[in-house]
Tab-separated table of C-alpha atoms in Angstrom:
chain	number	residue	atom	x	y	z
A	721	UNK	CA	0.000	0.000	0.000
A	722	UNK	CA	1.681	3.522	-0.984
A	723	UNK	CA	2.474	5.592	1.747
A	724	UNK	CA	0.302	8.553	1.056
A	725	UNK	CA	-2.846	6.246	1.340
A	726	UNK	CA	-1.538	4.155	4.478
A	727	UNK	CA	-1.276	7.260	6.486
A	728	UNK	CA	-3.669	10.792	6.866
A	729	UNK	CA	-2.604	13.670	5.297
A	730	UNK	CA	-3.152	16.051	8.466
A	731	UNK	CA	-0.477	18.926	6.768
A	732	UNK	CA	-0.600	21.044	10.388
A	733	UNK	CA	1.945	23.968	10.107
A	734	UNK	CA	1.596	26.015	12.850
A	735	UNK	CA	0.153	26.142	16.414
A	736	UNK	CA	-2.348	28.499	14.618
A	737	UNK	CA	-3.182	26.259	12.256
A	738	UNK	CA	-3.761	23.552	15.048
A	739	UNK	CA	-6.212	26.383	16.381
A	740	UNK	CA	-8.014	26.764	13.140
A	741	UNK	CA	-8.632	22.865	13.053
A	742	UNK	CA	-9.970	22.299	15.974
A	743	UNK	CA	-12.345	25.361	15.531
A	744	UNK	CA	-16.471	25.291	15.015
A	745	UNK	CA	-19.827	26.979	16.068
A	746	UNK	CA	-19.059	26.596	19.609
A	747	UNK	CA	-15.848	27.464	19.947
A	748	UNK	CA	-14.642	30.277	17.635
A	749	UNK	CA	-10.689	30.695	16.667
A	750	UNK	CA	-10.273	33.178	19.554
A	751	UNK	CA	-11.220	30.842	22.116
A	752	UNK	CA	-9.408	28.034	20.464
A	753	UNK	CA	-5.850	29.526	20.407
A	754	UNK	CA	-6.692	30.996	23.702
A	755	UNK	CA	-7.054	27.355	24.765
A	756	UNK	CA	-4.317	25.919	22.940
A	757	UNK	CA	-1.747	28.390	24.626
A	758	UNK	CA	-3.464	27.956	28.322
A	759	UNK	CA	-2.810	23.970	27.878
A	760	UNK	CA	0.627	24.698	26.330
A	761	UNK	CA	1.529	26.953	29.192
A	762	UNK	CA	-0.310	24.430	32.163
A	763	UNK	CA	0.209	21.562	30.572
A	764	UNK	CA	1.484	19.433	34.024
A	765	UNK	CA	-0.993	20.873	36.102
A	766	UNK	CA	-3.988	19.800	34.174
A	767	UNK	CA	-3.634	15.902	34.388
A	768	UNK	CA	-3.024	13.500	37.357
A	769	UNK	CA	-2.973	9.702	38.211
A	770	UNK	CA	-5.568	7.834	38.711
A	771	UNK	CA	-4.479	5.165	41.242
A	772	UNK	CA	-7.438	3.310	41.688
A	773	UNK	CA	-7.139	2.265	37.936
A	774	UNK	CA	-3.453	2.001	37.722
A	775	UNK	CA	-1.199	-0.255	38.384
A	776	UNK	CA	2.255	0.328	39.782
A	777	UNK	CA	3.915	-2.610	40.220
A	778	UNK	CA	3.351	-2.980	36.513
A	779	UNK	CA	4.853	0.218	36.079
A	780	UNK	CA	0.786	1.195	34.232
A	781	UNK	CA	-0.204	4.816	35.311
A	782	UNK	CA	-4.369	5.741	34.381
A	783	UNK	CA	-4.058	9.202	33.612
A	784	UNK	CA	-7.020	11.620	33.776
A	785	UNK	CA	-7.596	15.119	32.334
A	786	UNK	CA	-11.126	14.881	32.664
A	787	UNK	CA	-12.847	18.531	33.446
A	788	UNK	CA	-9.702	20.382	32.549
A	789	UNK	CA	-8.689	22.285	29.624
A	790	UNK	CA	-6.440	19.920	28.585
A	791	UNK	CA	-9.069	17.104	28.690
A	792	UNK	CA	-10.875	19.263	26.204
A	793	UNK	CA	-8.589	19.846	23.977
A	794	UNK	CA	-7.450	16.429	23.706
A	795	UNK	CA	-10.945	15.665	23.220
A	796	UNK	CA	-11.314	17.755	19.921
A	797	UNK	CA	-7.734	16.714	18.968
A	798	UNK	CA	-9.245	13.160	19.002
A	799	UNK	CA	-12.807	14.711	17.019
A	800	UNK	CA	-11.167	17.259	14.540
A	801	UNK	CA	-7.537	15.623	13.567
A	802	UNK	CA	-7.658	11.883	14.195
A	803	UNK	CA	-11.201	10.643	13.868
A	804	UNK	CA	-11.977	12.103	10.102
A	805	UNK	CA	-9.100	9.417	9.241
A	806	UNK	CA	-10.697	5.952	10.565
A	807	UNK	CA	-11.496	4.678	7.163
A	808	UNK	CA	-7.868	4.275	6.838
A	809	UNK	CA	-7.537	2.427	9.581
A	810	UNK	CA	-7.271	-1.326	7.571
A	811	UNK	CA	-10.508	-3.792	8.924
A	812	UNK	CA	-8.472	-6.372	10.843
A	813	UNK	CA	-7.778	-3.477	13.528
A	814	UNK	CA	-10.677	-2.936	15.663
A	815	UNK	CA	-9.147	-0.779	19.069
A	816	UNK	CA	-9.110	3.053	18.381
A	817	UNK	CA	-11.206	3.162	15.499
A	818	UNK	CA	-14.736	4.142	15.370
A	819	UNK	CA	-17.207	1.241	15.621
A	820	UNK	CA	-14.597	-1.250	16.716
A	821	UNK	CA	-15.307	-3.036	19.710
A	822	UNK	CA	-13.630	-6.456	21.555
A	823	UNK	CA	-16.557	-7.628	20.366
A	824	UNK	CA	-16.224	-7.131	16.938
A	825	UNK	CA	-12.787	-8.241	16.953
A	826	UNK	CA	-13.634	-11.720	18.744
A	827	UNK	CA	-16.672	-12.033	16.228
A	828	UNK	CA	-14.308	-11.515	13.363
A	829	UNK	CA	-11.810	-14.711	14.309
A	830	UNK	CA	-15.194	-16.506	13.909
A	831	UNK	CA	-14.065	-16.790	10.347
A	832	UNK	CA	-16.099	-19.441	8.005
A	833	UNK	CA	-14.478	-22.708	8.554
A	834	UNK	CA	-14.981	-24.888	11.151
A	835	UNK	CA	-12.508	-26.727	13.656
A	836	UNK	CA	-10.332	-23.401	14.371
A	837	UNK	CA	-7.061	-23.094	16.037
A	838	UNK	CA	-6.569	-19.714	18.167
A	839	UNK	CA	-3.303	-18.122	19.122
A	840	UNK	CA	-3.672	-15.041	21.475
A	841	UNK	CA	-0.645	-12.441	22.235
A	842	UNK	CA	-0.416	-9.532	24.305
A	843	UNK	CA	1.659	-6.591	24.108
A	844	UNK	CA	3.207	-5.339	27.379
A	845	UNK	CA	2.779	-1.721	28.464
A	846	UNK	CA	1.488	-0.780	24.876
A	847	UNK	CA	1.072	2.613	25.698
A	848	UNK	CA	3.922	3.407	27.762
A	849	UNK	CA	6.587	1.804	25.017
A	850	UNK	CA	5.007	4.533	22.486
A	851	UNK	CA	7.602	7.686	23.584
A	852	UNK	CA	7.323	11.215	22.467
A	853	UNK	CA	9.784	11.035	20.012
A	854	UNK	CA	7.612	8.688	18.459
A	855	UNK	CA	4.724	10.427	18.199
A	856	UNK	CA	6.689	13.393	16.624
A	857	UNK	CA	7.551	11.228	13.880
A	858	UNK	CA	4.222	10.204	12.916
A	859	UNK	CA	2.975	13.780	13.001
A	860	UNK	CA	5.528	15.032	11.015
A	861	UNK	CA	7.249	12.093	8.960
A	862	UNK	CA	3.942	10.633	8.452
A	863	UNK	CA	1.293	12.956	8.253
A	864	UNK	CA	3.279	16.085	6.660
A	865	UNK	CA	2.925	18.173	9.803
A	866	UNK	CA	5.422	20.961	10.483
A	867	UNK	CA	7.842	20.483	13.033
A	868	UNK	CA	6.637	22.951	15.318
A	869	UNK	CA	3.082	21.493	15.222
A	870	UNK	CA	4.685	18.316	15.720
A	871	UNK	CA	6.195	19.055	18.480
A	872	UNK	CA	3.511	20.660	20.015
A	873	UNK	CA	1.249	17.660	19.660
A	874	UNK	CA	3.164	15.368	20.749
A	875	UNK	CA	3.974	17.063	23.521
A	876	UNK	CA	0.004	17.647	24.463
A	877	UNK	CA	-0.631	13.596	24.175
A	878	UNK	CA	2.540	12.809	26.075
A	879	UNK	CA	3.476	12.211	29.964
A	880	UNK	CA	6.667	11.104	31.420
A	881	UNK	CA	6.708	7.847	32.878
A	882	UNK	CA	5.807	6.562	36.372
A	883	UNK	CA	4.216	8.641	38.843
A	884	UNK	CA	3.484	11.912	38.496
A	885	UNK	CA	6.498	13.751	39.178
A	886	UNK	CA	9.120	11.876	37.632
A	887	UNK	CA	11.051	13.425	35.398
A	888	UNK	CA	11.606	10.214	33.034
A	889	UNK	CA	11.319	10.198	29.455
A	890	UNK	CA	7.513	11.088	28.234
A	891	UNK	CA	5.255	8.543	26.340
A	892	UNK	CA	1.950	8.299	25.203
A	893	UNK	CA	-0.618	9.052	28.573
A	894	UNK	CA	-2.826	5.967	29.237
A	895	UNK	CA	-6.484	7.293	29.521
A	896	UNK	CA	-5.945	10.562	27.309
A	897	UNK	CA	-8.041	10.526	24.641
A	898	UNK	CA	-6.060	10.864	21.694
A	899	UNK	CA	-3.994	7.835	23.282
A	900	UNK	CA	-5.466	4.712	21.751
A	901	UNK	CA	-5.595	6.261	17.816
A	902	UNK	CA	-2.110	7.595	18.370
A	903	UNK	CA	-1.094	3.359	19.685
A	904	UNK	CA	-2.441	2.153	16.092
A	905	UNK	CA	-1.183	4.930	14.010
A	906	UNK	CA	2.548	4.827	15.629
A	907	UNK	CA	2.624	0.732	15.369
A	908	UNK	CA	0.318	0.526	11.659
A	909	UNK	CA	3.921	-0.816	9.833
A	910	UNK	CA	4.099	-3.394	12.381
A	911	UNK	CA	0.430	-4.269	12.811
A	912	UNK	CA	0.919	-4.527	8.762
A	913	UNK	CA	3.702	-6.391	8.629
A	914	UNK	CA	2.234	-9.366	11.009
A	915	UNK	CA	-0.765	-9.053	8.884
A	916	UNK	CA	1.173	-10.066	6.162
A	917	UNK	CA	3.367	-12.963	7.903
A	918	UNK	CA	-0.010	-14.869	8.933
A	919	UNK	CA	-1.812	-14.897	5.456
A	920	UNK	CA	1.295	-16.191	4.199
A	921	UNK	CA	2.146	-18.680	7.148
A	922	UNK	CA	-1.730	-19.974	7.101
A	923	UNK	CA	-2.175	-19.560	3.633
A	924	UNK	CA	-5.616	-21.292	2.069
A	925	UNK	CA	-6.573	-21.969	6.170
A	926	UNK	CA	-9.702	-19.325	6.476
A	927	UNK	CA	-7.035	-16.896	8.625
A	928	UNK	CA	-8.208	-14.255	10.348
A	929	UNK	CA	-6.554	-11.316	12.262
A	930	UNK	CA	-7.752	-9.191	14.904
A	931	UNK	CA	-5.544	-6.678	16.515
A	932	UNK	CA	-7.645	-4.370	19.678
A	933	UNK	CA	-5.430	-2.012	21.298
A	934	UNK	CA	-3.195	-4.366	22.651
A	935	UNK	CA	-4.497	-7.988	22.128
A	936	UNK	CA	-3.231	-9.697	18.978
A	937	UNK	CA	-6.008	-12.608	18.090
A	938	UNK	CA	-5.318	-14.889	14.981
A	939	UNK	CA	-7.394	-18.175	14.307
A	940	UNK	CA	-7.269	-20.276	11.544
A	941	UNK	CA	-9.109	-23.472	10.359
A	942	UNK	CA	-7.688	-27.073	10.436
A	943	UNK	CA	-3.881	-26.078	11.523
A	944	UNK	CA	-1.773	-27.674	14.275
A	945	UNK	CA	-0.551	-26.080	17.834
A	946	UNK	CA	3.046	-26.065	16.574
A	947	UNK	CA	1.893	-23.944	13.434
A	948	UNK	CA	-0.100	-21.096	15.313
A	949	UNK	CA	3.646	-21.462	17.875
A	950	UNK	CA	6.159	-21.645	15.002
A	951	UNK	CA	3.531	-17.934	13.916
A	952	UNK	CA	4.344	-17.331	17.488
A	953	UNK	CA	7.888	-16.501	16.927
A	954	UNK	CA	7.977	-15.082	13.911
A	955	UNK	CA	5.405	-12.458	15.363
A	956	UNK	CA	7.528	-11.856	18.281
A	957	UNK	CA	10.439	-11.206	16.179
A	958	UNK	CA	8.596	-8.581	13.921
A	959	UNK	CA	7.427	-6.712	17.230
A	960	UNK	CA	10.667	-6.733	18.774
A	961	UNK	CA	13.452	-6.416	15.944
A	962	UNK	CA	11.740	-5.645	13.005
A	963	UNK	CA	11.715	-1.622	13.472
A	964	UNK	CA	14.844	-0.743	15.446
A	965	UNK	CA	13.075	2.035	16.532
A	966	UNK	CA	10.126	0.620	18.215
A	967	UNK	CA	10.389	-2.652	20.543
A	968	UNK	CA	7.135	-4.022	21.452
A	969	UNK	CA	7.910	-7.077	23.793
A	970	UNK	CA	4.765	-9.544	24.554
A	971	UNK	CA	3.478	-10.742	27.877
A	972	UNK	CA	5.029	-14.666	27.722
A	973	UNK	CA	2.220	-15.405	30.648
A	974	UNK	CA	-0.932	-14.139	27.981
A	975	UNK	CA	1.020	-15.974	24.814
A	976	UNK	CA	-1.546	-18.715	24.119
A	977	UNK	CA	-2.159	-21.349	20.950
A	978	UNK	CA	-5.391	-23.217	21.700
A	979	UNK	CA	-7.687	-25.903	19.653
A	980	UNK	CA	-11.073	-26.514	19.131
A	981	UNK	CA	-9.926	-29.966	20.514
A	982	UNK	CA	-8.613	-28.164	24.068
A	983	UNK	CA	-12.714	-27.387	24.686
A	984	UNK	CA	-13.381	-24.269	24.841
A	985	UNK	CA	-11.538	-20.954	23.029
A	986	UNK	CA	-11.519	-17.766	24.728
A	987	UNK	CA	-10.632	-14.534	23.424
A	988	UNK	CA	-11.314	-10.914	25.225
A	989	UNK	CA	-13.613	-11.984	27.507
A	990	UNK	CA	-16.448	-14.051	24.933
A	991	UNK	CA	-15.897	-18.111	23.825
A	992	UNK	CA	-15.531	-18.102	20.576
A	993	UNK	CA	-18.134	-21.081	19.510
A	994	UNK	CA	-19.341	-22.459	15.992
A	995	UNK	CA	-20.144	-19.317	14.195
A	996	UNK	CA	-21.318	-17.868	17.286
A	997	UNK	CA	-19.938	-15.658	20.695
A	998	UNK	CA	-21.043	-16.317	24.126
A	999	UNK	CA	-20.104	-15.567	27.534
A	1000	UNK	CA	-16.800	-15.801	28.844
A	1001	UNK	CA	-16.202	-17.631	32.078
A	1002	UNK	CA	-15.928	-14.807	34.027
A	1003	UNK	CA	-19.081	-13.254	32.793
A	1004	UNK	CA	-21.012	-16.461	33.456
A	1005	UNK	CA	-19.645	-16.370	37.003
A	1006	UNK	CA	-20.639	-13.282	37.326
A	1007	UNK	CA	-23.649	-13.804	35.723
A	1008	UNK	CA	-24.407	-16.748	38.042
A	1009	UNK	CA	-23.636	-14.906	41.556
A	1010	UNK	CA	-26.038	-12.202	40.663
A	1011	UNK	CA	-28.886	-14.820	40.179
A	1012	UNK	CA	-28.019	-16.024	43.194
A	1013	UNK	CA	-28.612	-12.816	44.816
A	1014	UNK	CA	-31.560	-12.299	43.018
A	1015	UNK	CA	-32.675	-15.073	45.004
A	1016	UNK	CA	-31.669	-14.395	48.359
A	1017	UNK	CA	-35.343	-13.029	49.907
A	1018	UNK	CA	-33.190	-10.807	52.246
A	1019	UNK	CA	-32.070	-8.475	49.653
A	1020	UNK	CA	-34.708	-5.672	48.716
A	1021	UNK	CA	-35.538	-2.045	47.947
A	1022	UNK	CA	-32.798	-0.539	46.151
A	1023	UNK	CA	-30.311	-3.035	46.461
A	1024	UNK	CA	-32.439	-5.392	44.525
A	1025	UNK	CA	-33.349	-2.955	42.247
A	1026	UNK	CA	-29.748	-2.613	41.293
A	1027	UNK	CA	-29.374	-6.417	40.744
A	1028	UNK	CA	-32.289	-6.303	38.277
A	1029	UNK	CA	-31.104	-3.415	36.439
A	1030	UNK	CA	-27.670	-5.201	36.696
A	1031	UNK	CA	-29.427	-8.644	35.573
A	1032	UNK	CA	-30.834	-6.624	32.455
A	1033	UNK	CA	-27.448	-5.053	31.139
A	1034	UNK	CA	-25.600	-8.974	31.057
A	1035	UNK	CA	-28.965	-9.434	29.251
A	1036	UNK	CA	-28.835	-6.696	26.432
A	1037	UNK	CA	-24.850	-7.590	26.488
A	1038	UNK	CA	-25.746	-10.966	25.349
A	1039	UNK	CA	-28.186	-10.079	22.913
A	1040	UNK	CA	-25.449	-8.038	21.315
A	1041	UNK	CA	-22.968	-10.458	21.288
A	1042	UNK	CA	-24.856	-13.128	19.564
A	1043	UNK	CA	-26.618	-10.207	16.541
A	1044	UNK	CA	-22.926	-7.800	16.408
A	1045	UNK	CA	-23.304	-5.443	14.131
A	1046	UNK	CA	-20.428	-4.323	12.256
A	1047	UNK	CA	-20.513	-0.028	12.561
A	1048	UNK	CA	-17.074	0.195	11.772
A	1049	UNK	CA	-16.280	1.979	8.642
């Protein structure tokens, strides 16, 4: 695919331009760049961690602008520069695209062919491994942005590592807005590239690929374990040496290759069945404490009207999961 059609032509010269992009009814130019410079200017003291989400000992920080000028901006960031170009975005991708949904990725490794083999990866610290630097490069190398707009979005989307405070090297903030678009764009040569290596690895097998955010899912028809792990490796090898400017190691614990003939195949939470999605097991658990509840005689007023309304959402959930349909574009 040529370059000029892989990526958006975004063509951002100036910080004034960025204003004029990102301008509408509701918020005229004046208030834009007025914006723009108050989130340039405040930029630290507009975000913060939220550690009730996060995880530390992972070295995974949530961060939240929400209610802040910067959470705004990022927001029309996300609306006026990144969202126009979805329908780029190729179809096997389903995280930070509109209408793309775990669900519609685990729907898609359905495929057509029966007796399917699964193998699941997982990138580690997605986010975080997607620096600053990085981000400049797809603005500008990419996208024909100056380098002063570059440079001032990337700065925007970006947060140094670790706890707030630390004055390590920035990446891409987990929980801004702009953050999961900016994942796929910075890693679409990769995503490609293992595209490419499993249609020619399971060649004439009814392959299908399914990347969301940071969950790689590939299934197949009628091919051994030691196929989907010989795949394995040669995926690993494309995240972590093909670009020397971009490692993306994988979580060894979440590598799995599993058969129709293990029982059952699980992938994001829903079992992937004969044409069909259903419940994880950790819904059904769920799913099967709460009816429990529901019939514990001690439990009433609003505490069982919670359960109910509780009961009706798994409901709805699994209406949607056996009728998907596919918005994205």
């Amino acid at each position: 695919m040529p370059l000029e059609k892989r990526y958006p032509t975004i063509n951002l010269r100036s910080k004034n331009e960025i204003a004029k992009r990102i301008t509408d009814n509701k918020l005229p130019f004046k208030e834009s760049i007025k914006l723009l410079n108050r989130v340039i200017n405040n930029h630290s003291e507009l975000w913060h961690d939220v550690i009730s989400f996060s995880e530390p000992s992972k070295g995974k920080y949530v961060r939240s602008a929400k209610n802040t000028p910067l959470g705004k901006l990022l927001s029309l960031f996300d609306k006026k520069i990144l969202r126009p170009h979805d329908k780029l975005i190729p179809k096997f991708i389903f995280g930070g695209v509109s209408g793309g949904s775990h669900v519609q990725a685990s729907y898609h490794l359905l495929g057509i062919c029966k007796k399917r083999t699964k193998l699941g990866l997982d990138i580690t610290k997605f986010f975080e491994h997607n620096s600053e630097q990085r981000v400049f490069y797809f603005f500008h190398k990419k996208c024909n942005c100056s380098v002063q707009a570059s440079k001032i979005l990337s700065k925007l989307c970006c947060v140094p590592l670790g706890a707030k405070g630390s004055n390590n090297s920035k990446t891409l903030a987990r929980g801004f807005a702009t953050s999961t678009r900016l994942a796929v764009w910075c890693n679409l040569d990769l995503f490609l590239r293992i595209y490419w290596e499993a249609k020619k690895t399971l060649k004439y097998k009814d392959v299908k690929i399914a990347v969301f955010i940071d969950d790689i899912g590939i299934s197949a028809s009628r091919v051994d374990k030691r196929t989907m792990e010989d795949l394995s490796l040669k995926i690993r090898d494309i995240l972590e040496n093909y670009d020397k400017n971009q490692c993306l190691p994988l979580n060894n614990k979440k590598t799995e290759v599993k058969s129709y003939l293990d029982g059952e195949i699980e992938h994001l939470g829903l079992i992937l069945g004969n044409k069909k999605l259903s419940f994880g097991r950790k819904t059904r658990k769920k799913l099967s404490d709460l009816k429990k509840d529901l019939d514990n005689k001690q439990i009433k007023g609003k505490q069982r009207k919670s359960l109910y309304t509780a009961k009706k959402s798994y409901y709805s959930y699994k209406k949607y999961i056996k009728n998907p349909i596919d918005d994205k574009k």
